mmCIF file of C-alpha atoms and ligand atoms in Angstrom:
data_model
loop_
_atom_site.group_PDB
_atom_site.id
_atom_site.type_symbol
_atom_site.label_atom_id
_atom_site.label_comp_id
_atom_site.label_asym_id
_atom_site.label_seq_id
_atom_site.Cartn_x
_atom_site.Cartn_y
_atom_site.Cartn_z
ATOM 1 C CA UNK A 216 9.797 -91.786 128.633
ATOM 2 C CA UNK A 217 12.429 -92.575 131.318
ATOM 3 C CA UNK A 218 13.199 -96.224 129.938
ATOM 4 C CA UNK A 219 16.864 -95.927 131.235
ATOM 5 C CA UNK A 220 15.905 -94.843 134.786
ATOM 6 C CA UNK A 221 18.787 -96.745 136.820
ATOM 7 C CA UNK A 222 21.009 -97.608 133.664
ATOM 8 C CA UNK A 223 24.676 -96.959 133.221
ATOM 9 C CA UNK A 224 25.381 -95.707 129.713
ATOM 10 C CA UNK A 225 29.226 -95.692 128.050
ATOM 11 C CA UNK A 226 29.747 -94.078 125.089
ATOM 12 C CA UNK A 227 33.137 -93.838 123.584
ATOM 13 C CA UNK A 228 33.792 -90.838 120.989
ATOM 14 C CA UNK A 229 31.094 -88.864 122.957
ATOM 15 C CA UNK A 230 32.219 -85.795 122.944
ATOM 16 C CA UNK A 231 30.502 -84.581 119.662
ATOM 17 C CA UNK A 232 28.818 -86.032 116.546
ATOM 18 C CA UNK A 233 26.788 -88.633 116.891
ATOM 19 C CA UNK A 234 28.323 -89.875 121.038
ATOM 20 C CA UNK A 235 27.074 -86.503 122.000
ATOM 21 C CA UNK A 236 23.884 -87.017 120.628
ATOM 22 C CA UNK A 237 23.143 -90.322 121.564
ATOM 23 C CA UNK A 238 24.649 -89.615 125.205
ATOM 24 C CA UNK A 239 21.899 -86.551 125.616
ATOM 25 C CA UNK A 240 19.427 -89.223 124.392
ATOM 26 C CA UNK A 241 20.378 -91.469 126.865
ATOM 27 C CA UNK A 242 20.495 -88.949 129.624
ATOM 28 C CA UNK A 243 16.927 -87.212 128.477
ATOM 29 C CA UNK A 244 15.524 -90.664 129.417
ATOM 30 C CA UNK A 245 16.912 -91.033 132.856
ATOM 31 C CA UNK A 246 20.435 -92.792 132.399
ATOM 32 C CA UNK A 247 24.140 -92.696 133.877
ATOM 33 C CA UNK A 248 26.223 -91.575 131.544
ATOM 34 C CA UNK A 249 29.731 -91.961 131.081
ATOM 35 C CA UNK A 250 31.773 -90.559 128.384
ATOM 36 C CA UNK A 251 35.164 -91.522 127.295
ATOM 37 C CA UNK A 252 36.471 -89.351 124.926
ATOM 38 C CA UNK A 253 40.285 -88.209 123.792
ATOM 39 C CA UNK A 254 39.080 -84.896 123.656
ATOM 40 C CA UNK A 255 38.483 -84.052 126.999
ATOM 41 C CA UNK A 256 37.694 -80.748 127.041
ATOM 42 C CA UNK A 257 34.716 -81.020 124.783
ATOM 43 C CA UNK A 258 33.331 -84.192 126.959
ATOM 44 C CA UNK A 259 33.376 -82.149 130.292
ATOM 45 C CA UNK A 260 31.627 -79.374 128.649
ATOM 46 C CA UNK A 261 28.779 -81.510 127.403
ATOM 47 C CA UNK A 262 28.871 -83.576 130.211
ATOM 48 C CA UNK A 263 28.172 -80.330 132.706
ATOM 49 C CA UNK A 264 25.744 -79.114 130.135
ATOM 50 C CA UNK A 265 23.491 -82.673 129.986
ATOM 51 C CA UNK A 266 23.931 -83.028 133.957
ATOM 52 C CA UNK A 267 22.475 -79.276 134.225
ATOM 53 C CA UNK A 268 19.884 -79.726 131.807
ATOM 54 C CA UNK A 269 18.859 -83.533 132.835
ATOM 55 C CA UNK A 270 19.930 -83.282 136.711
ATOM 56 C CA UNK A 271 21.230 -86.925 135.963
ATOM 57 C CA UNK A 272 24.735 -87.889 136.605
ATOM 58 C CA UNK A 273 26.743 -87.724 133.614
ATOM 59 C CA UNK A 274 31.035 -88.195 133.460
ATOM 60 C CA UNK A 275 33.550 -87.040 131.143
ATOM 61 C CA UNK A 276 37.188 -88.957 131.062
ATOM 62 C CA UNK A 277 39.444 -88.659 129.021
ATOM 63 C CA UNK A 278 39.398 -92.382 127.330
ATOM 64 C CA UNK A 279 41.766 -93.437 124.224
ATOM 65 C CA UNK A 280 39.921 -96.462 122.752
ATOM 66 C CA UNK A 281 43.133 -97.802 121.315
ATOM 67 C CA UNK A 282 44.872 -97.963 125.118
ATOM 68 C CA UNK A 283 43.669 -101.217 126.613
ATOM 69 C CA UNK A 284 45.187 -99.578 129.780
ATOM 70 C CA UNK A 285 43.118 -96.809 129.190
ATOM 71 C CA UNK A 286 39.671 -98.310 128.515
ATOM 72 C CA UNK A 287 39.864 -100.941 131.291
ATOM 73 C CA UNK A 288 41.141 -97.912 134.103
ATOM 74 C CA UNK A 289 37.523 -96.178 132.467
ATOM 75 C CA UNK A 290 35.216 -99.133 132.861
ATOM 76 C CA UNK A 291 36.458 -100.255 136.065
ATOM 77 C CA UNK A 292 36.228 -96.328 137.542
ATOM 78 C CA UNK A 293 33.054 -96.356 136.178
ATOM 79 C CA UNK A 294 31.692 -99.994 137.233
ATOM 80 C CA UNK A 295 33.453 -98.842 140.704
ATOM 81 C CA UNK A 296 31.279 -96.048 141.157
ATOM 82 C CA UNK A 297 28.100 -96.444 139.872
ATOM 83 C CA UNK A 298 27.946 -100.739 140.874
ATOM 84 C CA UNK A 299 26.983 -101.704 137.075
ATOM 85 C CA UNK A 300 27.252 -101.001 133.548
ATOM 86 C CA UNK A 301 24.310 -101.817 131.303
ATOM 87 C CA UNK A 302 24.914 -100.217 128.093
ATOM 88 C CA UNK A 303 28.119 -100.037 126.058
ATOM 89 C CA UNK A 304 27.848 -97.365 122.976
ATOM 90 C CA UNK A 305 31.338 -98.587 120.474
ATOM 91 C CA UNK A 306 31.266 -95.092 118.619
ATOM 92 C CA UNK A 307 34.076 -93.464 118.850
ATOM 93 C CA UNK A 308 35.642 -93.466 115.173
ATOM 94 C CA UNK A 309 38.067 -91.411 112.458
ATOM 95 C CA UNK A 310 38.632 -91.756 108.523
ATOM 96 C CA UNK A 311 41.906 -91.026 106.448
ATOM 97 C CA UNK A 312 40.791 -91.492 103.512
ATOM 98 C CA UNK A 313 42.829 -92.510 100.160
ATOM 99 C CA UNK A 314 43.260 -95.065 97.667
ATOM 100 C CA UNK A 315 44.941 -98.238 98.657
ATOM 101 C CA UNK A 316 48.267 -97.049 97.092
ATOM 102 C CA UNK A 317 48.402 -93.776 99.006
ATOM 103 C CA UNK A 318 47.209 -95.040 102.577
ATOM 104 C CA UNK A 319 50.452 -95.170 104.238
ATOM 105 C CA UNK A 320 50.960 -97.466 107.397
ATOM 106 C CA UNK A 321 49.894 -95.508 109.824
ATOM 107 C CA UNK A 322 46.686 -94.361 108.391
ATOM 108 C CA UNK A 323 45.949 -98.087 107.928
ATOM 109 C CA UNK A 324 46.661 -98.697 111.645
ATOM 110 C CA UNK A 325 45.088 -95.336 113.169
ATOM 111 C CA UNK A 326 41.457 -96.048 111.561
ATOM 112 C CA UNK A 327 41.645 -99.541 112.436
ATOM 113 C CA UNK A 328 42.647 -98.968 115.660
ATOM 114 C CA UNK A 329 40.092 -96.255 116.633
ATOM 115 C CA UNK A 330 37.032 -98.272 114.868
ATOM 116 C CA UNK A 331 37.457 -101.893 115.372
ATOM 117 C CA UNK A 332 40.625 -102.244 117.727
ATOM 118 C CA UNK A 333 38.824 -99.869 120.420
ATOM 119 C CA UNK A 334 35.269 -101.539 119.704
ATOM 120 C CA UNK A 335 36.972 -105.129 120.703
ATOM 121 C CA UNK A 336 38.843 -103.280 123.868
ATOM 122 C CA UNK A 337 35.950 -101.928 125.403
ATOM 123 C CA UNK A 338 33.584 -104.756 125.021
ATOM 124 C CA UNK A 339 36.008 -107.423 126.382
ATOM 125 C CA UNK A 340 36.430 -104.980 129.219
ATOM 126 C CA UNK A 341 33.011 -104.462 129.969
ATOM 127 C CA UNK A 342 31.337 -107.980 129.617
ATOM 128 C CA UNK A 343 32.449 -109.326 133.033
ATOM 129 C CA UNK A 344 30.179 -106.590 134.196
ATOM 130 C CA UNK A 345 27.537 -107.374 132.264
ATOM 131 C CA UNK A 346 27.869 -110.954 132.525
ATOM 132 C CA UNK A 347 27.811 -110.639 136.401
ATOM 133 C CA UNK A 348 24.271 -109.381 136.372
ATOM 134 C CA UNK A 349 23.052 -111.547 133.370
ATOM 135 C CA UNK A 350 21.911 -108.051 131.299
ATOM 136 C CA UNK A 351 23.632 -105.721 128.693
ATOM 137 C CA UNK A 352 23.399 -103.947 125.684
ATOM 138 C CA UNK A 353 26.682 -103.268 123.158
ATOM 139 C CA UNK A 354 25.803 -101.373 120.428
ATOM 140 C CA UNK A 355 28.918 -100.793 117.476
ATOM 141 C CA UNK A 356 29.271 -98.169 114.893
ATOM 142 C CA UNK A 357 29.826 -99.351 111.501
ATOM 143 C CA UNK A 358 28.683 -97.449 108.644
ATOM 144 C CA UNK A 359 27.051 -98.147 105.267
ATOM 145 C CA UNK A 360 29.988 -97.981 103.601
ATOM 146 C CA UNK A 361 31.740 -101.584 104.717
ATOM 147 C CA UNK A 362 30.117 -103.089 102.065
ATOM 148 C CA UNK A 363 33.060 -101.407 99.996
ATOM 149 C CA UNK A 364 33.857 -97.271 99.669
ATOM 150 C CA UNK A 365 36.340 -96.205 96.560
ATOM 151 C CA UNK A 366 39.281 -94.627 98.910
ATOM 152 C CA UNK A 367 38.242 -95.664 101.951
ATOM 153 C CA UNK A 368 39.897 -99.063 102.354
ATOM 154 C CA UNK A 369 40.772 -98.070 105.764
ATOM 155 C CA UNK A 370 37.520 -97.442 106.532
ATOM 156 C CA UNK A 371 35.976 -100.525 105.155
ATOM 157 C CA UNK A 372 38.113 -102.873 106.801
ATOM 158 C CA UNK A 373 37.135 -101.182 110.479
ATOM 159 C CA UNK A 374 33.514 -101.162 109.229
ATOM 160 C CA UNK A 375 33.356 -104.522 107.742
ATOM 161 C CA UNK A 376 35.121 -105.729 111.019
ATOM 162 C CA UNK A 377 32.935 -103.995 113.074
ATOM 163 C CA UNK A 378 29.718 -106.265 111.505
ATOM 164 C CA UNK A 379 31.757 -109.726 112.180
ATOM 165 C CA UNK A 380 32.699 -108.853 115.447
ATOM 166 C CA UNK A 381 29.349 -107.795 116.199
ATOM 167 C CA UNK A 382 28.139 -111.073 115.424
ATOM 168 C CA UNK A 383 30.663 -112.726 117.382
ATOM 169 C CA UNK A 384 30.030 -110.620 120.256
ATOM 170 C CA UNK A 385 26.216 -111.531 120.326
ATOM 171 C CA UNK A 386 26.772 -115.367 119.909
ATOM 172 C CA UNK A 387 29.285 -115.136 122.644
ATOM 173 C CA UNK A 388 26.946 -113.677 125.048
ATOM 174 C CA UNK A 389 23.527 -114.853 124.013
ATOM 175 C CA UNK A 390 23.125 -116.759 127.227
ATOM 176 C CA UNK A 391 23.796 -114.247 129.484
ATOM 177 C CA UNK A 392 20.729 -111.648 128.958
ATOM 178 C CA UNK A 393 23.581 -109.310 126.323
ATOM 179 C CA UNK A 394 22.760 -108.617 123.178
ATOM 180 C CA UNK A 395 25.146 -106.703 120.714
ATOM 181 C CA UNK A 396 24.462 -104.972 117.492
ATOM 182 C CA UNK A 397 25.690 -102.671 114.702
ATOM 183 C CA UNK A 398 24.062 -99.447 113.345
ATOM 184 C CA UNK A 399 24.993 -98.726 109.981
ATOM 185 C CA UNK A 400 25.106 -94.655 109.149
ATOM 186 C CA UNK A 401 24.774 -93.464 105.765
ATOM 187 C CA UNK A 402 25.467 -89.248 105.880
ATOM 188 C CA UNK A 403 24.903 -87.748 108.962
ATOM 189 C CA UNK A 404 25.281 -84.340 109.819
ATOM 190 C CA UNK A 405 28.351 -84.287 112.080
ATOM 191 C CA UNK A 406 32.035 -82.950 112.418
ATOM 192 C CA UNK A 407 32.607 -85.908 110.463
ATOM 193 C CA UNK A 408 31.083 -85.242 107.325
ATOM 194 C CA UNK A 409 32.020 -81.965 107.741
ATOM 195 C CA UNK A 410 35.352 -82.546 107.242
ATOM 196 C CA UNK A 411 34.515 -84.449 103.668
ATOM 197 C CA UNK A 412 35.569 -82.718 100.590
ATOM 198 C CA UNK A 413 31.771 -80.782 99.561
ATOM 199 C CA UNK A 414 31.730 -81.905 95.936
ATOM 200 C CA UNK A 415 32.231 -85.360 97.121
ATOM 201 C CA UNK A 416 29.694 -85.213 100.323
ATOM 202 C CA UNK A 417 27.437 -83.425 97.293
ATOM 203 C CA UNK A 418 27.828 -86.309 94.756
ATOM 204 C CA UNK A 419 27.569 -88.568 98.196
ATOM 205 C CA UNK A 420 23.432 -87.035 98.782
ATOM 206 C CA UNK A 421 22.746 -87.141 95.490
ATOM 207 C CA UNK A 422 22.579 -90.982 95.296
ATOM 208 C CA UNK A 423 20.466 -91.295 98.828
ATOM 209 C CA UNK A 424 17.206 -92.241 98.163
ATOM 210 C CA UNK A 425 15.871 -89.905 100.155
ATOM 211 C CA UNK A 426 18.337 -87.273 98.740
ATOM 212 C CA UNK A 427 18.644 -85.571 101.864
ATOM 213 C CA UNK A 428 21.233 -86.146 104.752
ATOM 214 C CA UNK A 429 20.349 -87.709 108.465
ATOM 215 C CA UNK A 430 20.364 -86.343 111.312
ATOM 216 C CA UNK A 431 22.532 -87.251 115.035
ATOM 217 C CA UNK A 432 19.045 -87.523 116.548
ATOM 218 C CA UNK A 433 17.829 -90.488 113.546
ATOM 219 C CA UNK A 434 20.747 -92.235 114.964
ATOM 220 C CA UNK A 435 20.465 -91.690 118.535
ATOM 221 C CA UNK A 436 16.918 -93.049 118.167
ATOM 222 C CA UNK A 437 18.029 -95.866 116.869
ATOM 223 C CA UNK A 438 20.809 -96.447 119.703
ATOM 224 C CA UNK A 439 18.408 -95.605 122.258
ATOM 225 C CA UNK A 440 15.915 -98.515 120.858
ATOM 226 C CA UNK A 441 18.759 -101.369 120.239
ATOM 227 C CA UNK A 442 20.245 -100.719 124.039
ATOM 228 C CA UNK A 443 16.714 -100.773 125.677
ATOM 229 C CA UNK A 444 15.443 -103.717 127.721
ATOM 230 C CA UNK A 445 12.477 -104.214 125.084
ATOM 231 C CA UNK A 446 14.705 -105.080 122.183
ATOM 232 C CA UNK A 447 16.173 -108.385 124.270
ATOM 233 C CA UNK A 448 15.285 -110.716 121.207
ATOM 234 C CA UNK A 449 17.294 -108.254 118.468
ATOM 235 C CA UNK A 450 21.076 -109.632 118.714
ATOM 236 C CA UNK A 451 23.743 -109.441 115.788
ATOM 237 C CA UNK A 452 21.787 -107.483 113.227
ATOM 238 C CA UNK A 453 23.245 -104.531 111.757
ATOM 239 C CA UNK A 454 20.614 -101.461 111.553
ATOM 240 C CA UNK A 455 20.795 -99.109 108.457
ATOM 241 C CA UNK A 456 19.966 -95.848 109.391
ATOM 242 C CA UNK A 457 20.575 -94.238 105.794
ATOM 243 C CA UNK A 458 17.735 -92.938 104.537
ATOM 244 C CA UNK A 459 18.088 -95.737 101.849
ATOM 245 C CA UNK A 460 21.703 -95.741 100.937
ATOM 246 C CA UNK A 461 22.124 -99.120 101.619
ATOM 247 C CA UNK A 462 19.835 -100.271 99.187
ATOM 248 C CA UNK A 463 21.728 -99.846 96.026
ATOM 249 C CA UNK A 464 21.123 -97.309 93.121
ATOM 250 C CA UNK A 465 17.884 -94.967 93.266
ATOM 251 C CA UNK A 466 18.884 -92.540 90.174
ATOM 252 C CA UNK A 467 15.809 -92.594 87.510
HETATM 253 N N1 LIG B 208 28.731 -88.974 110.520
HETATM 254 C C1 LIG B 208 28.465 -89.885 109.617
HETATM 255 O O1 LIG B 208 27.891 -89.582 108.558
HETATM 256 C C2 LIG B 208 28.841 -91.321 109.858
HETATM 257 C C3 LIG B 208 28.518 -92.256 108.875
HETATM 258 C C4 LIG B 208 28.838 -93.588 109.072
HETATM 259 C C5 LIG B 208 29.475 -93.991 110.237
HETATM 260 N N2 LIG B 208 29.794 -93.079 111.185
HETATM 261 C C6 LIG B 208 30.469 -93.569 112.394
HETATM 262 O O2 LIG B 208 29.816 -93.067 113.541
HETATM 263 C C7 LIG B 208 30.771 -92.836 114.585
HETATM 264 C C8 LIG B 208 30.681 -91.387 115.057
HETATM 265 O O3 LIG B 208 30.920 -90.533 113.951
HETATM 266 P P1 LIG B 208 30.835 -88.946 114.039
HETATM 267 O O4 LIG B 208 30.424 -88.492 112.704
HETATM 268 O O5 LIG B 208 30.059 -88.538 115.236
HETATM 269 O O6 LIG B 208 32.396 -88.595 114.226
HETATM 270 P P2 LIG B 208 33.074 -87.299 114.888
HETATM 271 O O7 LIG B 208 34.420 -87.208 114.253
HETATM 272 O O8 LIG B 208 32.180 -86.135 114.839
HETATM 273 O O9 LIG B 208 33.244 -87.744 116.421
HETATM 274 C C9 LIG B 208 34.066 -88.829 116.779
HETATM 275 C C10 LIG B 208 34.460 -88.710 118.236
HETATM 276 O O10 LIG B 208 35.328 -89.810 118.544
HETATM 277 C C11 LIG B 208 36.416 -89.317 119.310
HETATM 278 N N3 LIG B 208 37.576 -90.203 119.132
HETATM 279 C C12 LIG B 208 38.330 -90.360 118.014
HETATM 280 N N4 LIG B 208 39.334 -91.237 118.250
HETATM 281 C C13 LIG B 208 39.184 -91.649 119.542
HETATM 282 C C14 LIG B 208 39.922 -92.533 120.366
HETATM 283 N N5 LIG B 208 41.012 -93.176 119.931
HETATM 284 N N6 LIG B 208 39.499 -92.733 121.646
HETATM 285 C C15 LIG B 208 38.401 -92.078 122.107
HETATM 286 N N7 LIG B 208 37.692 -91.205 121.375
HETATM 287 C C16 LIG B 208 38.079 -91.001 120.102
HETATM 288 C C17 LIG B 208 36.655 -87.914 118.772
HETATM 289 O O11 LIG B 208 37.393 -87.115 119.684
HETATM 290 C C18 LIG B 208 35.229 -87.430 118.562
HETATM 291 O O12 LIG B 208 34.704 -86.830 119.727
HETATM 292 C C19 LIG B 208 32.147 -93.201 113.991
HETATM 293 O O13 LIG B 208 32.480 -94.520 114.343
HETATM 294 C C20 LIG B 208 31.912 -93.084 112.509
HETATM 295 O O14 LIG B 208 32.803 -93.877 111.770
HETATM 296 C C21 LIG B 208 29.507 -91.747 111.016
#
C-alpha cells in the first residue's frame, strides 16, 4: 500500500518510541520523511536505516520543539526542499512525574513545553504550508491519561491541552482541506515506559482491559490512518489506542 506516495511527513520526537515507528510506517508506504528530533544522533541513524531499507528520502535535524526559532528554521528547510508539507506528526513528548507538591517549576515548564508548547509551535509553523495547497493532516499526541493521572499533573495539563488545542486546530482549518486530531496512548512499549518505576507500569497493565501492553506499530497504524487522504471527514476527535484503558474499571 503506497498511500503516501508524494507526501511529506514531519514527525517531531522521531528518533525512537513511537516517532520512529510511525516515521518507518510512513516511509514503508512511500512518504518524505522528515524528522526533528533533539537527539540527533539517534534520528540520523534511523533516518539512514529507513532511507536504505525504503529507498525513500528520509531527514534527520536536530529540532527542539520548545525553540520557535528552531521549529520554523525545520519546516521552512523542509517546505524549501521538498515544495510541500502534508503531514505534521506533534509527538515528540517527556514526563517528570510527582505529586503537585513536589513538581518544582521547572518540571512544570519542561513537560509543558515539550508536549503542548512544541505541539502549538510546529502547527502554527506549518499551516501556511498547508493552507497554500488547501490539504493537510496534524496529528497530536496526548495520552489516556489527561483525563487525570495521580502524580502526573504535569503530564495532564500537556495532555489535556493537547485535546483542546486539537480541537481548535481543526475548527481553525476546516475550510482549507486540514484536518487535525489527537491519539490517545494507553501503555506502549517504548523508552518511555521503560523508564516507569516496574511495580507501578505492573499495577498500570493490570487494570487494561486487555491486560496486556500496546505496541509502537498499534499506534503507528493509527497515525498512518488519521494523516491519510481517506480520513478527510475525521477532524478533532481524539483516538484511544489503549487496549481499553480509557474505558474505566475492568477488574471482576
Ligand atoms: N509510550 C507510551 O506508553 C505513551 C503513552 C501515552 C502517550 N505517549 C506520548 O507519545 C509520545 C511519544 O512517546 P514515546 O513513548 O515514544 O517517548 P520516548 O521518550 O520514547 O520518545 C520521545 C522522543 O521525543 C524526543 N524529544 C523530547 N523532547 C523533545 C524536544 N523538546 N524537541 C524535540 N524532540 C524531543 C526525544 O528525544 C525522543 O526521541 C509522547 O508525546 C508521549 O507523551 C506515550
Amino acid at each position: 500500500m503506497n498511500r503516501y506516495n508524494d507526501q511529506v511527513v514531519l514527525v517531531t520526537g522521531g528518533a525512537q518510541g513511537l516517532g520512529a515507528a510511525m516515521a518507518t510506517r510512513f516511509a514503508a508506504e512511500g512518504a518524505t520523511v522528515a524528522i526533528g528530533d533533539v537527539n540527533i544522533d539517534a534520528a540520523t541513524t534511523l533516518a539512514e536505516s529507513i532511507q536504505r531499507q525504503y529507498g525513500t528520502v528520509c531527514t534527520a535535524r536536530r529540532v527542539d520543539v520548545t525553540d520557535s526559532a528552531s521549529v520554523n528554521e525545520w519546516v521552512n528547510i523542509v517546505a524549501g526542499e521538498q515544495e510541500r508539507i502534508d503531514v505534521l506528526v506533534n509527538n515528540a513528548g517527556i514526563i517528570r512525574d510527582n505529586k503537585i507538591d513536589d513538581i518544582d517549576d521547572v518540571d512544570w515548564h519542561t513537560v509543558l513545553n515539550a508536549s503542548l508548547t512544541g505541539s502549538f509551535y510546529c502547527t502554527r509553523a506549518v499551516l501556511p504550508h498547508m493552507r497554500s495547497r488547501q490539504y493537510g493532516r496534524i496529528v497530536s499526541f496526548s495520552s489516556m491519561s489527561w483525563r487525570g493521572n495521580y502524580g502526573q499533573a504535569n503530564y495532564v495539563a500537556a495532555k489535556a491541552g493537547i485535546v483542546g488545542l486539537t480541537r481548535t486546530i481543526a475548527l481553525e482549518t476546516a475550510r482549507h482541506g486540514i484536518t487535525a486530531n489527537a491519539i490517545a496512548p494507553g501503555l506502549i512499549e517504548t523508552p518511555m515506559l521503560a523508564s516507569m518505576n516496574a511495580p507501578a507500569r505492573d499495577k498500570l497493565i493490570s487494570k487494561v482491559p486487555q491486560r496486556k501492553t500496546g505496541n509502537p506499530e498499534d499506534i503507528a497504524e493509527a497515525a498512518a490512518y488519521l494523516c491519510s487522504p481517506a480520513a478527510g471527514y475525521v477532524s478533532g476527535i481524539v483516538l484511544d489506542v489503549d487496549g481499553g484503558l480509557g474505558i474505566g474499571s475492568s477488574i471482576r
